[in-house]
Amino acid sequence: MKAYCKPKYEVADIMNLYGQDFKNSNKLHSFNHKVMGAIQTCRTSVLGGHVDKCTNCNHKRSAYNSCRNRHCPKCQGMNQLKWVDNRSMDLLPVNYFHLVFTIPHELNRLCLINRKVLYTILFKAAAETVTMLAQDKKHLGATPGITSVLHTWGQNLMEHPHVHMIVTGGGINQQTGQWMKSRKKFFIPVKVLSRVFRGKFLSKLKDAYKDDQLLLVGRIAELKNTHRFEALLNTLYKKQWVVYAK
């Protein structure tokens, strides 16, 4: 596994310098404030400390406690390296494509309150879209390999759920068992991906609504009214959903 090199500047340094100005100029959810506070105080005297002791030589070292927040780069840095190292073992000697499936901002609040349900729909809709279209003989006629990762925030630290997907440049033909190589440029047009993804996501969202799987409280309580929910769906069906492929 690659060695970890401490950066010259850390996210906590940037937040300590500009975090308060950022909070003052943006309307953040209490969840965002909690995460920022955790990152700023991680491994500082604010969280207290402990003593590490080597079981072989009895050497002791004092260290500050970690915040253990899943968004903290200090706490998750080593886990990230381990994850990447493990995923590299799954790589095939083929070309790969990078896809990003993004949902409209009108769904942000619904996602924030119904994370498990909405993120599950997001993963399934994205994976089913790629698999279905890739199996179509017009595009590839085979089943590709897919690795998906969820991102819940954008670069501005605002709510922005989207899935990053790494897809093999080819796949296995289910009838012949042969490997079908894709074209150098991505084998599925972005506009086609966008329309199918939109349809699958909203279909699954409607099913979740009918099955009472969604918690509709606070600013989205009005969606309990079926006419309001249908109006939201109509708005989302009319929008061009953003799908990136490279």
Tab-separated table of C-alpha atoms in Angstrom:
chain	number	residue	atom	x	y	z
A	1	MET	CA	0.000	0.000	0.000
A	2	LYS	CA	1.232	3.509	-0.822
A	3	ALA	CA	2.672	5.510	2.074
A	4	TYR	CA	0.682	8.422	3.424
A	5	CYS	CA	2.357	11.830	3.037
A	6	LYS	CA	1.043	14.611	5.238
A	7	PRO	CA	0.054	17.644	3.125
A	8	LYS	CA	1.496	21.074	3.773
A	9	TYR	CA	-1.994	22.466	4.405
A	10	GLU	CA	-4.922	20.496	5.778
A	11	VAL	CA	-8.666	21.053	5.440
A	12	ALA	CA	-8.751	22.041	9.114
A	13	ASP	CA	-6.233	24.840	8.448
A	14	ILE	CA	-8.447	26.258	5.695
A	15	MET	CA	-11.546	26.022	7.873
A	16	ASN	CA	-9.815	27.726	10.781
A	17	LEU	CA	-8.875	30.609	8.493
A	18	TYR	CA	-12.031	30.982	6.420
A	19	GLY	CA	-14.659	28.762	8.042
A	20	GLN	CA	-16.471	31.482	9.974
A	21	ASP	CA	-16.698	33.747	6.911
A	22	PHE	CA	-18.046	30.806	4.921
A	23	LYS	CA	-20.697	30.123	7.575
A	24	ASN	CA	-21.708	33.789	7.671
A	25	SER	CA	-22.125	34.035	3.894
A	26	ASN	CA	-23.938	30.713	3.374
A	27	LYS	CA	-27.069	29.229	4.886
A	28	LEU	CA	-25.841	25.870	6.154
A	29	HIS	CA	-27.740	23.002	7.732
A	30	SER	CA	-26.903	22.160	11.350
A	31	PHE	CA	-25.389	18.925	10.022
A	32	ASN	CA	-22.835	20.952	8.034
A	33	HIS	CA	-21.923	23.003	11.104
A	34	LYS	CA	-21.396	19.794	13.082
A	35	VAL	CA	-19.058	18.333	10.456
A	36	MET	CA	-17.042	21.546	10.136
A	37	GLY	CA	-16.666	21.730	13.899
A	38	ALA	CA	-15.490	18.112	14.058
A	39	ILE	CA	-12.860	18.663	11.357
A	40	GLN	CA	-11.557	21.834	13.028
A	41	THR	CA	-11.158	20.212	16.443
A	42	CYS	CA	-9.929	16.789	15.295
A	43	ARG	CA	-6.665	15.784	16.979
A	44	THR	CA	-6.438	18.999	18.959
A	45	SER	CA	-6.494	19.674	22.705
A	46	VAL	CA	-10.224	20.452	22.428
A	47	LEU	CA	-11.012	16.723	22.213
A	48	GLY	CA	-8.530	15.683	24.882
A	49	GLY	CA	-5.715	13.185	24.464
A	50	HIS	CA	-4.364	9.734	25.231
A	51	VAL	CA	-1.069	7.887	25.470
A	52	ASP	CA	0.025	5.288	22.900
A	53	LYS	CA	2.361	2.593	24.234
A	54	CYS	CA	4.399	0.115	22.199
A	55	THR	CA	3.896	-3.429	23.504
A	56	ASN	CA	7.443	-4.414	22.441
A	57	CYS	CA	9.717	-1.621	23.675
A	58	ASN	CA	7.284	0.205	26.002
A	59	HIS	CA	7.894	3.492	24.153
A	60	LYS	CA	5.155	5.990	24.964
A	61	ARG	CA	3.768	8.777	22.808
A	62	SER	CA	1.140	11.371	23.661
A	63	ALA	CA	-1.520	12.041	21.044
A	64	TYR	CA	-4.738	14.017	20.744
A	65	ASN	CA	-8.053	12.216	20.209
A	66	SER	CA	-9.732	11.962	16.813
A	67	CYS	CA	-13.219	13.254	16.019
A	68	ARG	CA	-14.116	9.985	14.204
A	69	ASN	CA	-16.447	11.854	11.859
A	70	ARG	CA	-16.832	9.992	8.560
A	71	HIS	CA	-16.274	13.228	6.612
A	72	CYS	CA	-12.986	14.093	8.321
A	73	PRO	CA	-9.975	13.627	6.018
A	74	LYS	CA	-7.668	12.952	8.987
A	75	CYS	CA	-9.831	10.143	10.318
A	76	GLN	CA	-10.705	8.662	6.942
A	77	GLY	CA	-7.379	9.180	5.145
A	78	MET	CA	-5.968	5.752	5.963
A	79	ASN	CA	-9.301	4.048	5.285
A	80	GLN	CA	-9.382	5.742	1.889
A	81	LEU	CA	-5.899	4.473	1.030
A	82	LYS	CA	-6.855	0.936	2.069
A	83	TRP	CA	-10.053	1.107	0.024
A	84	VAL	CA	-8.244	2.315	-3.107
A	85	ASP	CA	-5.570	-0.340	-2.642
A	86	ASN	CA	-8.199	-3.082	-2.373
A	87	ARG	CA	-10.093	-1.817	-5.412
A	88	SER	CA	-6.904	-1.780	-7.496
A	89	MET	CA	-6.780	-5.555	-7.011
A	90	ASP	CA	-10.076	-5.803	-8.932
A	91	LEU	CA	-8.861	-3.889	-11.993
A	92	LEU	CA	-8.865	-5.661	-15.353
A	93	PRO	CA	-6.306	-4.966	-18.121
A	94	VAL	CA	-8.851	-2.930	-20.117
A	95	ASN	CA	-9.818	0.699	-20.618
A	96	TYR	CA	-12.183	2.262	-18.100
A	97	PHE	CA	-14.721	5.080	-18.326
A	98	HIS	CA	-15.673	7.561	-15.613
A	99	LEU	CA	-19.381	8.374	-15.245
A	100	VAL	CA	-21.163	10.729	-12.863
A	101	PHE	CA	-24.917	10.535	-12.243
A	102	THR	CA	-26.354	13.688	-10.658
A	103	ILE	CA	-29.880	14.338	-9.404
A	104	PRO	CA	-31.593	17.783	-9.585
A	105	HIS	CA	-31.300	20.126	-6.590
A	106	GLU	CA	-35.081	19.909	-6.037
A	107	LEU	CA	-34.414	16.497	-4.454
A	108	ASN	CA	-31.724	17.677	-2.025
A	109	ARG	CA	-34.016	18.168	0.956
A	110	LEU	CA	-35.780	14.869	0.317
A	111	CYS	CA	-32.378	13.158	0.263
A	112	LEU	CA	-31.223	14.826	3.459
A	113	ILE	CA	-34.221	13.513	5.404
A	114	ASN	CA	-34.457	10.137	3.631
A	115	ARG	CA	-30.803	9.280	3.063
A	116	LYS	CA	-31.039	5.489	3.045
A	117	VAL	CA	-34.061	5.313	0.738
A	118	LEU	CA	-32.943	7.987	-1.726
A	119	TYR	CA	-29.297	6.906	-1.896
A	120	THR	CA	-30.413	3.313	-2.518
A	121	ILE	CA	-32.619	4.532	-5.363
A	122	LEU	CA	-29.723	6.592	-6.738
A	123	PHE	CA	-27.334	3.618	-6.752
A	124	LYS	CA	-29.873	1.225	-8.261
A	125	ALA	CA	-31.105	3.645	-10.944
A	126	ALA	CA	-27.544	4.459	-12.069
A	127	ALA	CA	-26.395	0.819	-12.143
A	128	GLU	CA	-29.548	-0.427	-13.888
A	129	THR	CA	-29.241	2.333	-16.490
A	130	VAL	CA	-25.693	1.403	-17.472
A	131	THR	CA	-26.326	-2.355	-17.351
A	132	MET	CA	-29.529	-2.213	-19.412
A	133	LEU	CA	-28.132	0.057	-22.116
A	134	ALA	CA	-24.804	-1.804	-22.306
A	135	GLN	CA	-26.635	-5.100	-22.834
A	136	ASP	CA	-28.476	-3.566	-25.790
A	137	LYS	CA	-26.829	-4.730	-29.035
A	138	LYS	CA	-27.092	-1.188	-30.393
A	139	HIS	CA	-24.483	-0.111	-27.846
A	140	LEU	CA	-22.378	-3.076	-26.673
A	141	GLY	CA	-24.408	-6.243	-26.289
A	142	ALA	CA	-22.627	-7.236	-23.082
A	143	THR	CA	-22.613	-6.751	-19.305
A	144	PRO	CA	-19.834	-4.403	-18.083
A	145	GLY	CA	-18.079	-4.263	-14.714
A	146	ILE	CA	-19.124	-1.377	-12.457
A	147	THR	CA	-17.716	0.229	-9.306
A	148	SER	CA	-19.847	3.003	-7.773
A	149	VAL	CA	-19.065	5.557	-5.066
A	150	LEU	CA	-21.522	7.969	-3.444
A	151	HIS	CA	-20.710	11.654	-2.935
A	152	THR	CA	-23.234	13.630	-0.891
A	153	TRP	CA	-21.666	17.104	-1.011
A	154	GLY	CA	-20.347	19.345	-3.738
A	155	GLN	CA	-17.092	21.319	-3.688
A	156	ASN	CA	-18.896	24.198	-1.959
A	157	LEU	CA	-19.864	21.874	0.955
A	158	MET	CA	-23.546	22.187	0.016
A	159	GLU	CA	-25.923	19.242	-0.460
A	160	HIS	CA	-25.217	17.677	-3.848
A	161	PRO	CA	-25.869	13.889	-3.975
A	162	HIS	CA	-24.278	12.158	-6.958
A	163	VAL	CA	-22.681	8.839	-7.860
A	164	HIS	CA	-19.240	8.426	-9.403
A	165	MET	CA	-19.000	5.255	-11.444
A	166	ILE	CA	-16.044	3.467	-13.029
A	167	VAL	CA	-17.175	1.238	-15.918
A	168	THR	CA	-15.102	-1.254	-17.898
A	169	GLY	CA	-14.570	-0.466	-21.568
A	170	GLY	CA	-16.380	-3.627	-22.564
A	171	GLY	CA	-18.213	-6.542	-21.016
A	172	ILE	CA	-19.152	-10.195	-21.059
A	173	ASN	CA	-21.688	-11.389	-23.630
A	174	GLN	CA	-24.154	-13.457	-21.590
A	175	GLN	CA	-24.898	-15.846	-24.462
A	176	THR	CA	-21.378	-16.594	-25.729
A	177	GLY	CA	-19.355	-15.831	-22.603
A	178	GLN	CA	-16.966	-13.780	-24.743
A	179	TRP	CA	-15.490	-10.396	-23.891
A	180	MET	CA	-16.948	-7.608	-26.047
A	181	LYS	CA	-14.632	-4.635	-26.360
A	182	SER	CA	-16.207	-1.186	-26.538
A	183	ARG	CA	-15.249	1.646	-28.819
A	184	LYS	CA	-12.508	3.998	-27.610
A	185	LYS	CA	-15.126	6.649	-27.033
A	186	PHE	CA	-17.824	5.711	-24.550
A	187	PHE	CA	-20.333	3.241	-25.977
A	188	ILE	CA	-23.488	4.875	-24.595
A	189	PRO	CA	-24.486	8.456	-25.568
A	190	VAL	CA	-24.799	10.806	-22.586
A	191	LYS	CA	-28.278	11.999	-23.585
A	192	VAL	CA	-29.540	8.427	-23.666
A	193	LEU	CA	-27.995	7.745	-20.252
A	194	SER	CA	-29.615	10.873	-18.850
A	195	ARG	CA	-33.139	10.065	-20.073
A	196	VAL	CA	-33.078	6.432	-18.935
A	197	PHE	CA	-31.551	7.354	-15.566
A	198	ARG	CA	-34.224	10.000	-15.006
A	199	GLY	CA	-37.005	7.539	-15.822
A	200	LYS	CA	-35.664	4.773	-13.581
A	201	PHE	CA	-34.975	7.090	-10.637
A	202	LEU	CA	-38.396	8.736	-10.694
A	203	SER	CA	-40.161	5.400	-11.153
A	204	LYS	CA	-38.442	4.048	-8.036
A	205	LEU	CA	-39.188	7.291	-6.186
A	206	LYS	CA	-42.902	6.938	-6.998
A	207	ASP	CA	-42.869	3.372	-5.703
A	208	ALA	CA	-41.216	4.501	-2.460
A	209	TYR	CA	-43.874	7.212	-2.071
A	210	LYS	CA	-46.737	4.757	-2.655
A	211	ASP	CA	-45.224	2.308	-0.144
A	212	ASP	CA	-44.920	5.061	2.525
A	213	GLN	CA	-41.143	4.655	2.704
A	214	LEU	CA	-40.505	8.423	2.699
A	215	LEU	CA	-40.408	10.594	5.802
A	216	LEU	CA	-42.085	13.874	4.828
A	217	VAL	CA	-41.553	16.444	7.568
A	218	GLY	CA	-40.436	20.054	7.923
A	219	ARG	CA	-39.945	21.867	4.618
A	220	ILE	CA	-41.049	18.816	2.599
A	221	ALA	CA	-44.172	18.047	4.670
A	222	GLU	CA	-46.275	19.517	1.842
A	223	LEU	CA	-45.339	16.496	-0.283
A	224	LYS	CA	-47.766	14.418	1.769
A	225	ASN	CA	-50.334	15.989	-0.536
A	226	THR	CA	-50.367	13.760	-3.626
A	227	HIS	CA	-50.987	16.716	-5.917
A	228	ARG	CA	-47.851	18.451	-4.576
A	229	PHE	CA	-45.833	15.285	-5.052
A	230	GLU	CA	-47.119	14.841	-8.610
A	231	ALA	CA	-46.232	18.482	-9.329
A	232	LEU	CA	-42.676	17.811	-8.142
A	233	LEU	CA	-42.450	14.732	-10.388
A	234	ASN	CA	-43.710	16.710	-13.384
A	235	THR	CA	-41.045	19.342	-12.766
A	236	LEU	CA	-38.340	16.683	-12.522
A	237	TYR	CA	-39.493	14.884	-15.670
A	238	LYS	CA	-39.186	18.128	-17.630
A	239	LYS	CA	-35.615	18.804	-16.460
A	240	GLN	CA	-32.496	17.603	-18.259
A	241	TRP	CA	-30.675	15.446	-15.700
A	242	VAL	CA	-26.906	15.815	-15.697
A	243	VAL	CA	-24.843	12.738	-16.558
A	244	TYR	CA	-21.104	13.053	-17.189
A	245	ALA	CA	-19.045	10.494	-19.100
A	246	LYS	CA	-15.356	10.511	-19.983
